[in-house]
PDB file of C-alpha atoms in Angstrom:
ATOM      1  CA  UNK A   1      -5.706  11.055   9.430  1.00 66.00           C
ATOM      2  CA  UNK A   2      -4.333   7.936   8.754  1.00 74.00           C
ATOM      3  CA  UNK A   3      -0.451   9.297  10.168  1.00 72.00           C
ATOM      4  CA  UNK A   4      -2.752   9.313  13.718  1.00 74.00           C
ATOM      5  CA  UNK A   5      -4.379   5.876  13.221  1.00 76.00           C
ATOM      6  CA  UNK A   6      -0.932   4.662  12.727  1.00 78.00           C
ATOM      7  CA  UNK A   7       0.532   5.604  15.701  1.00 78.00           C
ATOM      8  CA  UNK A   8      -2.314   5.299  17.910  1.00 79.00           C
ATOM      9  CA  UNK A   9      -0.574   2.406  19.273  1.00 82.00           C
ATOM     10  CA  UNK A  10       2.474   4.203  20.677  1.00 83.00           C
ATOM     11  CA  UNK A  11      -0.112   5.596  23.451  1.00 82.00           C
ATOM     12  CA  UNK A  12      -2.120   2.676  24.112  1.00 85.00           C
ATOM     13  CA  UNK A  13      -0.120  -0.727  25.113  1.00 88.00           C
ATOM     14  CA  UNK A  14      -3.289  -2.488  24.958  1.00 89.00           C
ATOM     15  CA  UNK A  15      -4.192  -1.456  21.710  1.00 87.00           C
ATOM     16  CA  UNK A  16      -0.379  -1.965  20.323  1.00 89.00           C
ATOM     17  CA  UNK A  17      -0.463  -5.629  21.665  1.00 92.00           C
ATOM     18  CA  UNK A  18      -3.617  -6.337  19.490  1.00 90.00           C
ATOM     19  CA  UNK A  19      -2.243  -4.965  16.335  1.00 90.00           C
ATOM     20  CA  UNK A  20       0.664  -6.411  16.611  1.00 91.00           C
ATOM     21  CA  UNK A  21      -0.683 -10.175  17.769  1.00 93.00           C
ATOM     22  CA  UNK A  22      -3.195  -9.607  14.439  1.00 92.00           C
ATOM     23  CA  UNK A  23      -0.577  -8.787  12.406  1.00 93.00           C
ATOM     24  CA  UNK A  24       1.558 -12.380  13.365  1.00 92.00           C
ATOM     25  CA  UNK A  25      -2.149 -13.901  12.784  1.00 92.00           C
ATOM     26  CA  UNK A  26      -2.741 -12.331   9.628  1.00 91.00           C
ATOM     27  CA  UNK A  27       1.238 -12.689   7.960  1.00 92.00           C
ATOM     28  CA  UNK A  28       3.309 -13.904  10.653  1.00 86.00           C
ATOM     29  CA  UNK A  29       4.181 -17.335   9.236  1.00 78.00           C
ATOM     30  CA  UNK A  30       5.077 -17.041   5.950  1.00 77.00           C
ATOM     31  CA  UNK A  31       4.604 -19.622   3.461  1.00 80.00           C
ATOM     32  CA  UNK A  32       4.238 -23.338   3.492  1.00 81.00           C
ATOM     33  CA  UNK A  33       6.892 -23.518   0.388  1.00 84.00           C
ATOM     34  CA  UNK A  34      10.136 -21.789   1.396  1.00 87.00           C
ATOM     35  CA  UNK A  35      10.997 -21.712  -2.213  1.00 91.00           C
ATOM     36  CA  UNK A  36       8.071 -18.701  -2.602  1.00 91.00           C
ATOM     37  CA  UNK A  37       9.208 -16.822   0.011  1.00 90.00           C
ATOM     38  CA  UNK A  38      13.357 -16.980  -0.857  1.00 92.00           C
ATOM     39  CA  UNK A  39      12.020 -15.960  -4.613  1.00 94.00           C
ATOM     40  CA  UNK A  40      10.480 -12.805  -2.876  1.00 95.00           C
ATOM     41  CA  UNK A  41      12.551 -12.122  -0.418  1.00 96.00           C
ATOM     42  CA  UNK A  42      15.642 -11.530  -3.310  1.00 96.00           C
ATOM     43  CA  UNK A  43      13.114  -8.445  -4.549  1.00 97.00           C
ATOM     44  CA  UNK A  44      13.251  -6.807  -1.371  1.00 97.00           C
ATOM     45  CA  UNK A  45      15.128  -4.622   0.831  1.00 96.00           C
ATOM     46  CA  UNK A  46      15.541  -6.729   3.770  1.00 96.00           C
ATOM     47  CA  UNK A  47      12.912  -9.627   2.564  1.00 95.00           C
ATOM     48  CA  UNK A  48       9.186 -10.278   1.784  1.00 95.00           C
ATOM     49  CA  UNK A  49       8.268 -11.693   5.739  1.00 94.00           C
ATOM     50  CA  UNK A  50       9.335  -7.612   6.334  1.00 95.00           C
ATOM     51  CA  UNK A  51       8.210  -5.893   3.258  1.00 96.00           C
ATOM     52  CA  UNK A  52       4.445  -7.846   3.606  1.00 96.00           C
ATOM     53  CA  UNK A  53       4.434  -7.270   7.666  1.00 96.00           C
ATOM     54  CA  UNK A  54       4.689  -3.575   7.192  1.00 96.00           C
ATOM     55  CA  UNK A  55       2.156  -3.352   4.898  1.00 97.00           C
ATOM     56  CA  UNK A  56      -0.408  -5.568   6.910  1.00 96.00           C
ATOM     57  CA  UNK A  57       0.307  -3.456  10.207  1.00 95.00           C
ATOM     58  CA  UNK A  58      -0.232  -0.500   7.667  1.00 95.00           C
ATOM     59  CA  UNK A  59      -3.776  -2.315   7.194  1.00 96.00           C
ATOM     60  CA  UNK A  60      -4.385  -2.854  10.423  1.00 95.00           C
ATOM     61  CA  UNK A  61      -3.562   0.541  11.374  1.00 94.00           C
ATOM     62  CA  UNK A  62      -5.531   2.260   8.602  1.00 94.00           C
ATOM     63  CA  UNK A  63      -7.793  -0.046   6.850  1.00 95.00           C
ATOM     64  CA  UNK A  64      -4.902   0.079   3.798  1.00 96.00           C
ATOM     65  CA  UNK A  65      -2.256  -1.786   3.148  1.00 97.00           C
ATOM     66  CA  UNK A  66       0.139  -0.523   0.152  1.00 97.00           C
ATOM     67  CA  UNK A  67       3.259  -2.678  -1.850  1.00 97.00           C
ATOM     68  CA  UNK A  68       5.147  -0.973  -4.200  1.00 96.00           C
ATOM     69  CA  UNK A  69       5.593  -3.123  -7.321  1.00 96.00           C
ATOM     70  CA  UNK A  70       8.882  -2.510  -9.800  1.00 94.00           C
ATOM     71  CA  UNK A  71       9.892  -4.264 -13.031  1.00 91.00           C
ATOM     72  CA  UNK A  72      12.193  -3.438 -15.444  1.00 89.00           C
ATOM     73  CA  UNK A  73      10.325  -4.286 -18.557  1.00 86.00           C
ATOM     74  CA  UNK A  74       7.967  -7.411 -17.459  1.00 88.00           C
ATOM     75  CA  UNK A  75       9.779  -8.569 -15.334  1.00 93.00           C
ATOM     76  CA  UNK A  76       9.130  -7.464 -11.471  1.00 95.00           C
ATOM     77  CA  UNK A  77      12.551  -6.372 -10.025  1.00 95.00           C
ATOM     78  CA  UNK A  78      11.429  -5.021  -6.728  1.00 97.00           C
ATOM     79  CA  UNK A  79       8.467  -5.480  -3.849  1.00 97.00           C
ATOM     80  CA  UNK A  80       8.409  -2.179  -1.327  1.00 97.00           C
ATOM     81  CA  UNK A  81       6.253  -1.524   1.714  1.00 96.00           C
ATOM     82  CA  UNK A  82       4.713   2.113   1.060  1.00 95.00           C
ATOM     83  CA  UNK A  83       3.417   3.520   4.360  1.00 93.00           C
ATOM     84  CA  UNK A  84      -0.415   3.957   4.139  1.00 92.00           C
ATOM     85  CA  UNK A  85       0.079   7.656   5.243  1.00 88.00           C
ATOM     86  CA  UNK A  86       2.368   8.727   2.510  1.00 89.00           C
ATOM     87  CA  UNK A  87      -0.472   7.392  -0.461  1.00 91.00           C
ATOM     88  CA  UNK A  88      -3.277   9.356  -1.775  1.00 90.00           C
ATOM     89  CA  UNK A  89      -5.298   7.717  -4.721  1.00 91.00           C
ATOM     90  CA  UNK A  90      -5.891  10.260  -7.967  1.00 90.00           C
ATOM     91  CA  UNK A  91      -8.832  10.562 -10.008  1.00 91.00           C
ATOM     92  CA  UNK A  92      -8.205  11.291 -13.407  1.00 90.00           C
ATOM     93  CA  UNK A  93     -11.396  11.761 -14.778  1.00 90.00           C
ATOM     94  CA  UNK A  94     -15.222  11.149 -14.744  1.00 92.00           C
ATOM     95  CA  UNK A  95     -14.942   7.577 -15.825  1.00 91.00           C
ATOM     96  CA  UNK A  96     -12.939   6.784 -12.714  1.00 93.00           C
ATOM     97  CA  UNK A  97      -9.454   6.420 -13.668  1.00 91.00           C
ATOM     98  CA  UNK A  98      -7.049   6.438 -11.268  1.00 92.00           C
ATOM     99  CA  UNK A  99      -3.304   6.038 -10.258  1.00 92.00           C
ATOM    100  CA  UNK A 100      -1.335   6.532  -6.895  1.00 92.00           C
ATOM    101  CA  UNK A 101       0.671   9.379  -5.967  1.00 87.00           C
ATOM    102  CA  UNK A 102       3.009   8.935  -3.170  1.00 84.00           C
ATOM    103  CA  UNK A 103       3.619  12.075  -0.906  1.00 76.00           C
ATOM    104  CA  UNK A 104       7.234  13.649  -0.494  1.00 60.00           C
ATOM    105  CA  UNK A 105       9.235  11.860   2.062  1.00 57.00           C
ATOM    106  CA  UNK A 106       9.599  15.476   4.010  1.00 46.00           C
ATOM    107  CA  UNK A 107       5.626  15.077   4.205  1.00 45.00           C
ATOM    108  CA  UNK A 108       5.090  18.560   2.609  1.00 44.00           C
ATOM    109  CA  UNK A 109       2.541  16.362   1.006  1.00 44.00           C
ATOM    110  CA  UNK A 110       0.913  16.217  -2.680  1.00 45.00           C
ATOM    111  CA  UNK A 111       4.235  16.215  -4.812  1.00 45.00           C
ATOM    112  CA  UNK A 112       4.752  13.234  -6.742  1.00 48.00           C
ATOM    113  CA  UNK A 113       8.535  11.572  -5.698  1.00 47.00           C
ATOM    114  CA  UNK A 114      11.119  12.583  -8.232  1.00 50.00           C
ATOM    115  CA  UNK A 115       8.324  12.654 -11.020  1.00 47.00           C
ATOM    116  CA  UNK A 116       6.811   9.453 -10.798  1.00 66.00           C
ATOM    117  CA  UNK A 117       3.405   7.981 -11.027  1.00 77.00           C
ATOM    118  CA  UNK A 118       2.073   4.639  -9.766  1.00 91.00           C
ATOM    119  CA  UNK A 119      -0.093   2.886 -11.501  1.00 94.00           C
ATOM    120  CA  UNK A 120      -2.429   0.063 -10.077  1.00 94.00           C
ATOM    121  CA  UNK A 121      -0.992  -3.186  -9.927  1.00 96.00           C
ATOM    122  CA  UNK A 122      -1.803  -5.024 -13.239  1.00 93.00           C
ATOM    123  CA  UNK A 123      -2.552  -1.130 -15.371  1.00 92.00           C
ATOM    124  CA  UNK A 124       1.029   0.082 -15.672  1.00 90.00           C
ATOM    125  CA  UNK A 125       0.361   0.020 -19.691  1.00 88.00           C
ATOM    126  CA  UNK A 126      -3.316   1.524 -19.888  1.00 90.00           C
ATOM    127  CA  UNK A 127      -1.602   4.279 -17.333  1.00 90.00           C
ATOM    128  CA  UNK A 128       0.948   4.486 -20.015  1.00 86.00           C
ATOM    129  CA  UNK A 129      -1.925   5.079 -22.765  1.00 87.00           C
ATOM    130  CA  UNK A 130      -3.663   7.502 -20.535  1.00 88.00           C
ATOM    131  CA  UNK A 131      -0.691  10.020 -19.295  1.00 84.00           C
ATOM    132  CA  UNK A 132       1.423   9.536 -22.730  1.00 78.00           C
ATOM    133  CA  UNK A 133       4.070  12.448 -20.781  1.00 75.00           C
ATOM    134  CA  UNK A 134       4.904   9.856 -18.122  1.00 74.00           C
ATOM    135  CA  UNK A 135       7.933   8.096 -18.991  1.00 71.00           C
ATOM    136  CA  UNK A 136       7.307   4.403 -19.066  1.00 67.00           C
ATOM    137  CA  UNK A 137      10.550   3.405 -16.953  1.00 64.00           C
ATOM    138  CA  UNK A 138       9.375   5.446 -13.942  1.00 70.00           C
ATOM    139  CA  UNK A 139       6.374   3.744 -13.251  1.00 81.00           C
ATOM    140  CA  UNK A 140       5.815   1.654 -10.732  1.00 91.00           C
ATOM    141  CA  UNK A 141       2.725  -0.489  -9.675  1.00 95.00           C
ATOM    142  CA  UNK A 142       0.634  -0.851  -6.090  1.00 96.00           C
ATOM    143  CA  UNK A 143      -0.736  -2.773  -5.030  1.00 97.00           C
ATOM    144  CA  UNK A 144      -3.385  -1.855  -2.555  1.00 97.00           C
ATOM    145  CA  UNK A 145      -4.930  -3.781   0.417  1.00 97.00           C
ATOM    146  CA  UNK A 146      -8.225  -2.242   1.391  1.00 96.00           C
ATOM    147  CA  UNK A 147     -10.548  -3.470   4.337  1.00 95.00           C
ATOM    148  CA  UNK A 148     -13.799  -2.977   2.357  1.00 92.00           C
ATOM    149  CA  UNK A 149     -16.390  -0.689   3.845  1.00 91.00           C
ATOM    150  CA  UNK A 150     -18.852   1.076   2.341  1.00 92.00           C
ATOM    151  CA  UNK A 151     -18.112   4.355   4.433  1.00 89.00           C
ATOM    152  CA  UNK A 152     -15.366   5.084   1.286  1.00 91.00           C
ATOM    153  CA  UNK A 153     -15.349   4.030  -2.543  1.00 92.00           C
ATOM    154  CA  UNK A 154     -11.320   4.420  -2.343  1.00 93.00           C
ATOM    155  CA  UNK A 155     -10.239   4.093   1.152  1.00 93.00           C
ATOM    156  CA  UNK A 156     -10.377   1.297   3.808  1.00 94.00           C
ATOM    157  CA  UNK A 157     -11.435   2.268   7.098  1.00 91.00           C
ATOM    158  CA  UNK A 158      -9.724   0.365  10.281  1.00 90.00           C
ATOM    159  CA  UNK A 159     -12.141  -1.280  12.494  1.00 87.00           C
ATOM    160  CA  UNK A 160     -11.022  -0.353  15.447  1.00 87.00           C
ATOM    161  CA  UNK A 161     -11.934   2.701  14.980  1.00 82.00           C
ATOM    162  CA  UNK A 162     -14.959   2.775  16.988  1.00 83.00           C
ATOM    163  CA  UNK A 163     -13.119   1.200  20.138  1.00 81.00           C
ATOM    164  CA  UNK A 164     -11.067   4.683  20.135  1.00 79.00           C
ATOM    165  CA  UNK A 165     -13.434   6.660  22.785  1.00 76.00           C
ATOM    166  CA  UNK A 166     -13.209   3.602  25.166  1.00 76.00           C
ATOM    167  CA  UNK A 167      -9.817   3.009  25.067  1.00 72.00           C
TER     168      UNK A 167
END
């Protein structure tokens, strides 16, 4: 569902002009400090202005907004857009525990990529505690973006949404 909410906007021109003047309004001008932004933009692939944008049309688009967080001990070594269709949250049990797992890139869906788990930003160690078989370098954290609504405990939901009949 939320591969179709993303690229609603290739078949509507209207509907791809607002996302895409709320996404400059949301992220579009970076930071008042330039010395913030250079700092992130050295964690990611092409630089943080990119790596946030994605993940705010991702919100936008779906109601969910994903970064991928790496470190290498402490120390956060890398800042990735994930795309919003590619994430599915995991229970792990009754109390509510949860981590990310990120679908295959060929979309065949469920796998975990090259046995890794995500953890939510700021849990990587009580992960760690939880699934003692995951090896501690391959997890990353995410962070997640989610336009509350109280139609899903886990998911956003885009607001658009119900605008989709009369467009």
């Amino acid at each position: 569902a939320f591969g179709a909410a993303r690229t609603f906007k290739i078949n509507n021109v209207q509907h791809s002009a607002c996302i895409q003047a709320s996404k400059q309004a949301l992220v579009g001008l970076g930071f008042k400090n330039e010395k913030v932004e250079d700092t992130l933009d050295a964690l990611c692939e092409i630089s943080w202005q990119d790596t946030l944008g994605d993940a705010a049309e991702d919100f936008l688009d779906t109601g969910n907004g994903y970064i991928e967080v790496v470190r290498t001990g402490d120390k956060i070594t890398g800042l990735h857009h994930l795309p919003a269709n590619d994430v599915d949250i995991y229970i792990e049990d009754a109390s509510y525990n949860r981590h990310y797992r990120i679908r295959s890139a060929t979309g065949t869906g469920g796998g975990i990529v090259g046995g890794r788990v995500f953890a939510r930003f700021g849990e990587r160690d009580a992960l760690k505690s939880r699934l003692k078989e995951v090896e501690e370098a391959t997890i990353s954290e995410v962070i997640h973006f989610r336009q509350s609504t109280n139609m899903n405990r886990w998911y956003g939901y885009a607001r658009w949404l119900a605008a989709t009949a009369s467009i």
